[in-house]
Amino acid sequence: MHTLHKLLLFHVLTSLGRDALGGKIINGKKAPENSMLYMVSLQNSRGQHLCGGFLISEDFVLTAAHCDGYRIFAKVVLGTHNLKAHGIKKSIVKWCKPESYKNVGQGNDIMLLKLSQKVQLDNSVQTIQLPTSGMNIRENEKCQVAGWGKTKTNGPGVDELRVMDVSTINKQVCEREWAVLPLPDNVICAGGYETNKGFCQGDSGGPLVCNGKAVGIVSFNHLRNCTYPNFPNVYTDISKYLPWINTIIKRKNSSYSIKGPTLQYMTPSARKQDSCLAGIMHALHKLLLFHLLISLGRDALGGKIIHGEKAPENSMLYMASLQNNRGQHVCGGFLISEDFVLTAAHCGNQLTHVVLGTHDLRRVAPGNKRLIEKTYAHPSYKNVGLGKDIMLLKLSQKVQLDNSVQTIQLPTSEMNIRDNEKCQVAGWGMTKSNGPTVDELRVVDVSPVNIHVCDKKWNLELPDNVICAGGYNTTKGFCQGDSGGPLVCNGKAVGIVSFNRGKDCDYPNVPNVYTDISKYLPWITYVLKGAE
């Protein structure tokens, strides 16, 4: 019956929507600028705030396990209270949840995020202490909770961090008020009861701070009603998970789970399998996108230039034609160093050599060719629908840079392309649907499309880390075949031609999709250095 009650609690919460899960601050105030320097915004690849969190070491963030729901975080933002400002961004390389976590109704709602690199602690970023041992919070102790969420029921979210004083509630009182649906073990109750202060829908994962220490993690409240007093707000009690937290942080190369009161080692492969369960709907959307693309044939994969013009002879000297052993052009690419070409992973393994130093594929001298020594598709690439459509080609020998061959710069850090910025895409492909290919390089101006508009027009969840440009509200874009070419903005290659929809290049249609190079800079650097 205990398990049944918890299952019932979970279904009540989820039937009311994710908005029953907590954290948006009601009747709070703007957080002082130099306070709460441990606060973290967890965001997706589009820069949307999804959950709160808090920094507990130079490379670990603590948050709620339910935040992993159907969403995939791309990064964390630290060092700012204002989400409109430019904070410090770090990628996430590992998600660690208790193995016993199934839903908020059954507790264990806690998750550690391992950052890609350590954060420099300074006057804008600091860690927060955790309790030193299992502890019981005194009743009516004055604490604080903070977040970037709504300030009233069904109200707007906020860009500036808000904070609220809340008092802890006796556990027996909390259980009595929640009597119809027994609470999980290892929780703290604070705010939301006999007060007009507390958290509300959305900004889960933030800390409950008492006496300068993070003692709880925002987990859930009751329904969508934030017109308190109501039911006490519920937090995960951090002190009950200290052994699990310490074990993960000390052994950073593995993941661990907690099952009951004992620690259980979980191999990286097992953890990967476990974490995939939380993102199953995310994966299904991407699988659907993949099957849509392949059902349309390889011609759905992109790059042939529609309504473009012949590229000036002394321009785009980084462009590469990737060819098979018959000398047939298969894909585009671009030179990023003297011996590496960047292209799309879906171009496959049929490539044997690249041609550089000419815009006209009818005029290829022996000196224009370089054999491909090795291909490096992104290790997580499976298909275009799942993203990570990026590949590096190591050339057999370095190219002499001169007035016919040059490299192109990549972004120096993660970046967001502005909507409607003027960019270019080039290729040797068809100039209209089912039309002939061209031997001379053609180029067209395209403008980036807002990612939210792009998602809406595709009516499918696109892969993470993509840019949309052209093909929508314009007669210009790419079409079947010449994948792997660059999207060039302000003289830098920011995207790689990935896919469009079907064989229809009679734009406007849906936006063309490119891999966002800036999200893969650490991997590119790693491959280039490792090949030296």
XYZ file of C-alpha atoms in Angstrom:
532
model
C 0.000 0.000 0.000
C 2.931 2.331 0.714
C 4.185 1.890 -2.865
C 0.657 2.286 -4.187
C 0.257 5.588 -2.327
C 3.521 6.855 -3.802
C 2.466 5.790 -7.270
C -0.811 7.622 -6.743
C 1.090 10.749 -5.671
C 3.180 10.563 -8.824
C 0.119 10.210 -11.064
C -1.622 13.121 -9.378
C 1.434 15.287 -9.943
C 1.985 14.236 -13.548
C -1.706 14.350 -14.480
C -1.607 17.994 -13.508
C 1.302 18.494 -15.845
C 4.955 19.260 -15.205
C 3.787 22.576 -13.811
C 3.056 20.798 -10.542
C 6.811 20.524 -10.142
C 8.261 23.422 -8.347
C 10.496 26.365 -7.968
C 9.056 29.556 -9.341
C 9.197 32.201 -6.646
C 5.953 33.682 -5.259
C 5.961 37.030 -3.457
C 9.738 37.222 -3.598
C 12.101 40.060 -4.363
C 15.020 40.638 -6.699
C 18.138 38.936 -5.330
C 20.942 41.373 -4.377
C 23.615 41.378 -7.077
C 26.452 40.023 -4.932
C 24.403 37.320 -3.226
C 23.704 33.684 -4.100
C 26.713 33.447 -6.442
C 26.238 29.677 -6.554
C 22.959 29.864 -8.511
C 22.899 28.150 -11.903
C 20.475 28.248 -14.837
C 20.243 24.909 -16.672
C 19.531 25.558 -20.344
C 19.018 23.701 -23.598
C 20.924 24.289 -26.814
C 18.552 27.131 -27.710
C 19.401 29.074 -24.566
C 16.037 28.375 -22.912
C 16.032 28.215 -19.115
C 14.659 24.846 -17.982
C 15.610 24.373 -14.341
C 17.592 25.844 -11.484
C 20.648 24.314 -9.863
C 23.583 25.286 -7.669
C 27.356 24.914 -7.789
C 28.783 22.644 -5.065
C 32.319 22.242 -6.441
C 34.324 23.751 -9.261
C 32.920 21.202 -11.716
C 29.692 19.816 -10.214
C 26.173 21.253 -10.104
C 23.408 19.803 -7.926
C 19.778 19.859 -9.123
C 16.570 17.771 -9.161
C 16.420 14.412 -10.957
C 13.008 15.194 -12.445
C 14.599 18.046 -14.411
C 16.049 15.379 -16.712
C 12.453 14.452 -17.704
C 11.939 14.754 -21.418
C 14.579 17.449 -21.801
C 18.253 17.386 -22.582
C 20.412 20.099 -21.082
C 23.173 21.454 -23.275
C 24.813 23.819 -20.821
C 24.715 25.625 -17.525
C 24.924 29.384 -17.096
C 26.647 30.829 -14.039
C 27.920 34.179 -12.854
C 24.822 36.249 -13.538
C 21.465 36.953 -11.943
C 20.101 38.336 -15.207
C 19.470 35.742 -17.924
C 19.539 38.495 -20.559
C 23.163 39.211 -19.654
C 26.111 37.127 -20.800
C 26.950 34.711 -18.014
C 29.578 31.987 -17.925
C 28.547 28.957 -19.989
C 29.758 25.410 -19.415
C 28.771 22.217 -21.201
C 27.524 19.176 -19.286
C 29.437 15.925 -19.775
C 27.755 13.631 -17.249
C 24.353 13.219 -15.594
C 24.266 11.201 -12.345
C 20.936 10.225 -10.775
C 20.056 7.684 -8.090
C 19.231 4.374 -9.700
C 16.181 4.169 -7.459
C 14.776 7.458 -8.788
C 11.636 6.793 -10.815
C 9.444 9.838 -10.238
C 8.954 12.628 -7.714
C 6.253 10.687 -5.916
C 8.758 7.988 -4.969
C 11.491 10.396 -3.877
C 15.251 10.379 -4.498
C 14.698 13.522 -6.584
C 18.362 14.541 -6.816
C 20.873 14.754 -9.679
C 24.526 15.728 -10.110
C 25.782 17.343 -13.320
C 29.478 17.086 -14.180
C 30.725 20.130 -16.107
C 33.057 19.950 -19.082
C 35.663 22.023 -17.262
C 36.186 23.606 -13.884
C 34.703 27.003 -13.137
C 37.013 29.798 -12.008
C 35.747 30.907 -8.602
C 35.788 34.696 -8.278
C 33.593 37.622 -7.275
C 30.798 36.469 -9.621
C 30.829 32.701 -9.067
C 31.146 30.765 -5.806
C 30.178 27.342 -4.508
C 27.729 26.751 -1.660
C 28.379 24.440 1.258
C 26.313 21.328 1.893
C 25.450 19.950 5.339
C 28.372 18.073 6.906
C 26.267 15.104 8.063
C 22.705 13.849 8.350
C 20.778 16.617 10.049
C 17.277 17.611 11.042
C 16.203 21.173 10.234
C 14.517 22.908 13.159
C 10.860 23.805 12.804
C 10.230 27.430 11.756
C 13.867 27.988 10.873
C 14.242 30.944 8.516
C 15.603 29.839 5.141
C 15.654 31.063 1.540
C 14.682 29.718 -1.869
C 15.501 31.377 -5.212
C 14.655 30.947 -8.902
C 13.950 32.561 -12.257
C 10.321 31.462 -12.568
C 6.836 32.902 -12.414
C 5.928 35.362 -9.680
C 2.248 34.363 -9.560
C -0.023 31.581 -10.741
C -0.070 31.533 -14.566
C 2.025 34.713 -14.570
C 5.129 35.450 -16.612
C 8.601 34.148 -15.849
C 11.398 36.510 -14.931
C 14.869 37.122 -16.297
C 16.300 38.355 -13.002
C 16.841 35.993 -10.090
C 14.294 36.363 -7.303
C 14.607 35.179 -3.713
C 12.097 34.486 -0.959
C 12.333 33.840 2.787
C 10.495 30.681 3.823
C 10.233 28.835 7.118
C 10.595 25.113 7.600
C 7.542 23.092 8.611
C 7.401 20.267 11.115
C 7.542 16.932 9.262
C 4.500 15.564 11.108
C 2.477 18.675 10.203
C 3.590 18.333 6.591
C 2.596 14.661 6.457
C -0.768 15.464 8.044
C -1.503 18.149 5.447
C -0.448 15.808 2.635
C -2.273 12.898 4.350
C -4.268 11.846 1.303
C -1.014 11.197 -0.567
C 1.886 10.150 1.720
C 5.181 11.926 1.070
C 8.384 10.231 -0.077
C 11.166 9.562 2.425
C 14.038 12.007 2.848
C 12.232 15.280 2.216
C 12.004 18.684 3.895
C 8.875 20.866 3.900
C 9.101 24.664 3.840
C 6.825 27.487 2.707
C 3.520 27.286 0.869
C 1.485 26.643 4.021
C -0.012 29.255 6.354
C 1.938 31.834 4.338
C 1.702 33.587 0.983
C 5.335 32.751 0.232
C 6.875 29.785 -1.534
C 7.691 28.337 -4.911
C 5.417 27.519 -7.817
C 5.486 25.879 -11.253
C 8.708 25.321 -13.079
C 12.050 26.363 -11.663
C 12.829 23.071 -9.966
C 16.307 22.107 -8.854
C 17.135 25.284 -6.936
C 18.409 25.131 -3.346
C 16.702 25.616 -0.004
C 19.348 27.544 1.926
C 19.414 27.578 5.733
C 22.246 29.183 7.724
C 24.311 29.599 4.564
C 24.130 25.918 3.547
C 22.110 24.196 0.814
C 19.953 21.750 2.758
C 17.202 21.006 0.226
C 16.431 20.833 -3.516
C 13.132 22.178 -4.904
C 11.047 19.116 -5.829
C 7.263 19.673 -5.977
C 4.221 21.509 -4.644
C 0.474 20.915 -4.856
C -1.284 21.421 -8.171
C -0.777 24.657 -10.102
C -2.241 26.829 -7.381
C 0.343 29.241 -6.012
C -2.176 31.301 -4.111
C -0.773 30.180 -0.769
C -1.552 29.106 2.014
C -2.124 25.634 0.637
C 0.031 22.527 1.030
C 3.641 22.754 2.245
C 6.263 22.877 -0.516
C 8.464 19.782 -0.690
C 12.257 19.627 -1.072
C 14.704 16.726 -1.313
C 16.725 16.512 1.933
C 20.356 16.771 0.766
C 21.820 15.554 4.064
C 20.425 12.054 3.403
C 22.410 11.765 0.158
C 25.863 12.947 1.272
C 27.593 9.540 0.837
C 26.234 9.249 -2.710
C 27.288 12.824 -3.560
C 30.789 12.391 -2.114
C 31.359 9.087 -3.906
C 30.475 10.519 -7.319
C 32.574 13.640 -6.871
C 35.607 11.656 -5.691
C 35.409 9.164 -8.533
C 34.734 11.432 -11.477
C 35.429 8.887 -14.194
C 32.540 6.637 -13.193
C 28.918 7.065 -12.224
C 27.251 5.718 -9.106
C 23.728 5.044 -8.055
C 22.056 4.633 -4.703
C 19.679 1.778 -4.015
C 18.087 1.771 -0.599
C 20.598 2.704 2.103
C 23.643 1.221 0.328
C 25.830 2.464 -2.506
C 25.889 0.436 -5.680
C 28.587 0.852 -8.334
C 27.217 1.438 -11.807
C 29.481 1.132 -14.842
C 29.497 3.922 -17.435
C 27.644 1.688 -19.906
C 24.974 0.865 -17.332
C 24.613 4.533 -16.446
C 24.185 5.367 -20.116
C 21.406 2.810 -20.334
C 19.806 4.181 -17.170
C 19.919 7.818 -18.315
C 18.386 6.938 -21.691
C 15.172 5.992 -19.899
C 14.618 9.583 -18.800
C 14.986 10.866 -22.341
C 12.926 8.215 -24.122
C 10.372 10.634 -25.591
C 13.200 12.924 -26.684
C 14.805 9.984 -28.505
C 11.499 8.906 -30.072
C 10.992 12.360 -31.560
C 14.465 12.222 -33.065
C 13.923 8.679 -34.330
C 10.718 9.851 -36.017
C 12.626 12.695 -37.652
C 15.289 10.247 -38.838
C 12.716 7.895 -40.384
C 11.000 10.826 -42.070
C 14.302 11.814 -43.636
C 15.369 8.359 -44.786
C 11.891 7.586 -46.133
C 12.444 10.542 -48.454
C 15.757 9.063 -49.567
C 19.308 10.388 -49.347
C 18.121 13.292 -51.468
C 16.599 14.746 -48.313
C 20.149 15.401 -47.184
C 21.213 18.793 -48.188
C 23.376 21.286 -49.839
C 22.653 21.852 -53.499
C 22.314 25.543 -54.120
C 18.950 26.994 -55.191
C 18.735 30.442 -56.799
C 22.420 31.079 -56.246
C 25.082 32.541 -58.491
C 28.502 31.500 -59.666
C 31.047 32.074 -56.902
C 33.700 34.700 -57.768
C 36.956 33.001 -58.714
C 39.047 34.360 -55.848
C 36.437 33.761 -53.158
C 35.703 30.802 -50.870
C 39.168 29.309 -51.370
C 38.488 26.891 -48.493
C 35.817 24.937 -50.401
C 36.502 21.233 -50.948
C 34.828 18.672 -53.209
C 34.749 15.247 -51.502
C 34.890 12.499 -54.104
C 34.765 8.711 -54.440
C 37.201 6.423 -56.244
C 35.462 7.137 -59.553
C 36.167 10.828 -59.282
C 32.494 11.617 -58.657
C 31.578 14.517 -56.419
C 29.765 13.155 -53.344
C 29.748 15.946 -50.753
C 31.078 19.372 -49.972
C 33.495 20.247 -47.215
C 35.878 22.994 -46.178
C 39.515 23.284 -45.183
C 40.065 24.284 -41.534
C 43.800 23.510 -41.293
C 46.534 22.492 -43.709
C 45.599 18.824 -43.359
C 41.990 18.694 -42.090
C 38.662 19.139 -43.862
C 35.373 19.513 -41.968
C 32.168 18.031 -43.399
C 28.942 16.209 -42.424
C 29.034 12.759 -40.826
C 26.209 11.481 -43.040
C 28.454 11.841 -46.093
C 29.605 8.357 -45.121
C 32.689 6.254 -45.714
C 32.693 6.060 -49.520
C 34.993 9.072 -49.807
C 38.531 8.488 -51.077
C 39.946 11.944 -51.815
C 39.242 15.671 -51.738
C 39.684 18.299 -54.443
C 40.788 21.800 -53.448
C 42.015 24.886 -55.222
C 39.426 25.014 -57.981
C 35.842 26.150 -58.369
C 35.454 24.196 -61.634
C 35.355 20.411 -61.201
C 36.132 19.993 -64.925
C 39.557 21.478 -64.280
C 41.201 19.325 -61.640
C 44.986 19.049 -61.787
C 46.858 16.299 -59.896
C 48.058 18.917 -57.435
C 44.443 19.718 -56.520
C 43.848 16.252 -55.053
C 44.603 14.900 -51.587
C 43.867 11.376 -50.438
C 41.868 10.942 -47.245
C 44.074 9.237 -44.683
C 41.476 8.907 -41.927
C 37.875 9.861 -41.183
C 36.689 11.032 -37.754
C 32.899 11.015 -37.534
C 31.638 12.304 -34.196
C 31.622 9.278 -31.857
C 27.964 9.858 -30.896
C 26.723 10.208 -34.475
C 24.132 7.605 -35.493
C 21.940 9.386 -38.027
C 20.935 12.908 -39.013
C 17.734 12.709 -36.988
C 19.732 12.297 -33.788
C 22.145 15.120 -34.636
C 25.923 15.378 -34.213
C 26.191 15.384 -38.009
C 29.837 16.390 -38.146
C 33.005 14.692 -39.423
C 36.694 15.533 -39.778
C 38.837 14.205 -42.642
C 42.599 13.865 -42.146
C 44.442 14.423 -45.426
C 47.393 12.282 -46.505
C 49.630 15.350 -46.716
C 49.417 19.008 -45.895
C 48.083 21.486 -48.421
C 50.234 24.404 -49.514
C 48.260 27.541 -48.699
C 48.483 30.061 -51.541
C 46.325 32.269 -53.741
C 44.110 29.318 -54.727
C 43.748 27.461 -51.408
C 43.100 28.922 -47.959
C 41.584 27.752 -44.693
C 38.474 29.269 -43.116
C 38.188 30.297 -39.490
C 35.808 28.616 -37.063
C 34.070 30.374 -34.163
C 36.367 30.832 -31.170
C 33.693 29.893 -28.626
C 30.059 28.842 -28.357
C 27.913 31.441 -30.058
C 24.336 32.248 -30.955
C 23.728 33.433 -34.516
C 21.443 36.450 -34.722
C 18.118 36.057 -36.526
C 18.188 37.399 -40.101
C 21.965 37.828 -40.142
C 23.302 37.722 -43.695
C 25.241 34.500 -44.319
C 26.281 32.374 -47.308
C 26.169 28.718 -48.305
C 27.934 27.232 -51.329
C 28.062 23.958 -53.249
C 28.336 22.162 -56.578
C 24.831 20.671 -56.600
C 21.522 21.095 -58.390
C 20.133 24.542 -59.011
C 16.477 23.449 -58.899
C 14.429 20.406 -57.870
C 15.371 17.419 -60.059
C 17.522 19.695 -62.196
C 21.094 19.139 -63.380
C 24.119 19.474 -61.156
C 26.777 22.067 -61.862
C 30.527 21.841 -62.323
C 31.193 25.385 -61.130
C 30.802 26.352 -57.494
C 27.688 28.355 -56.759
C 26.886 30.483 -53.721
C 23.720 31.996 -52.282
C 22.939 34.447 -49.478
C 20.717 33.039 -46.718
C 19.549 34.351 -43.358
C 19.319 32.400 -40.081
C 15.816 31.494 -38.888
C 14.854 31.716 -35.221
C 15.168 28.231 -33.699
C 11.672 28.381 -32.163
C 10.196 29.229 -35.561
C 12.248 26.413 -37.072
C 10.958 23.851 -34.533
C 7.392 24.994 -35.151
C 7.646 24.788 -38.934
C 9.208 21.326 -38.847
C 6.530 20.218 -36.349
C 9.063 17.721 -35.019
C 11.693 18.051 -32.353
C 14.899 18.846 -34.201
C 18.262 17.556 -32.969
C 20.155 19.635 -30.436
C 22.964 21.914 -31.566
C 21.638 22.963 -34.950
C 21.204 26.234 -36.837
C 18.357 26.905 -39.262
C 18.860 29.180 -42.266
C 17.224 29.648 -45.656
C 14.513 27.527 -47.264
C 11.691 29.349 -45.470
C 10.096 32.701 -46.344
C 12.627 32.875 -49.183
C 13.317 31.292 -52.555
C 16.925 30.590 -51.571
C 18.572 27.677 -49.813
C 20.160 24.295 -50.401
C 18.696 21.152 -51.919
C 19.532 17.493 -52.582
C 23.037 16.249 -52.305
C 25.827 18.639 -51.593
C 25.915 18.125 -47.855
C 28.930 19.036 -45.742
C 29.459 22.546 -47.084
C 29.766 25.485 -44.696
C 27.297 28.115 -43.561
C 29.492 31.211 -43.477
C 28.591 34.246 -41.358
C 30.937 37.216 -40.919
C 33.762 35.309 -42.588
C 33.582 32.291 -40.250
C 32.197 28.801 -40.831
C 29.427 28.517 -38.239
C 27.370 25.623 -39.637
C 27.584 22.456 -41.745
C 24.876 21.612 -44.294
C 22.900 18.704 -42.796
C 19.367 18.227 -44.154
C 16.199 19.714 -45.589
C 12.759 18.206 -46.265
C 12.296 15.810 -49.142
C 13.198 16.493 -52.719
C 11.197 19.695 -52.876
C 13.476 22.677 -53.349
C 10.727 25.000 -54.508
C 11.135 27.227 -51.489
C 9.626 28.587 -49.263
C 9.141 25.265 -47.467
C 10.662 24.487 -44.082
C 13.966 25.955 -42.882
C 17.196 24.256 -43.930
C 19.105 22.667 -41.035
C 22.840 22.928 -40.307
C 25.050 21.458 -37.589
C 26.141 24.239 -35.189
C 29.945 24.073 -35.274
C 30.421 26.188 -32.144
C 28.965 23.384 -30.002
C 31.678 20.965 -31.167
C 34.815 23.073 -30.774
C 36.286 20.990 -27.898
C 35.857 17.803 -29.948
C 37.399 19.397 -33.066
C 40.379 20.653 -31.053
C 40.808 17.234 -29.449
C 40.899 15.437 -32.817
C 43.284 17.945 -34.404
C 45.707 17.795 -31.488
C 45.501 14.019 -31.243
C 46.387 13.616 -34.905
C 49.553 15.716 -34.657
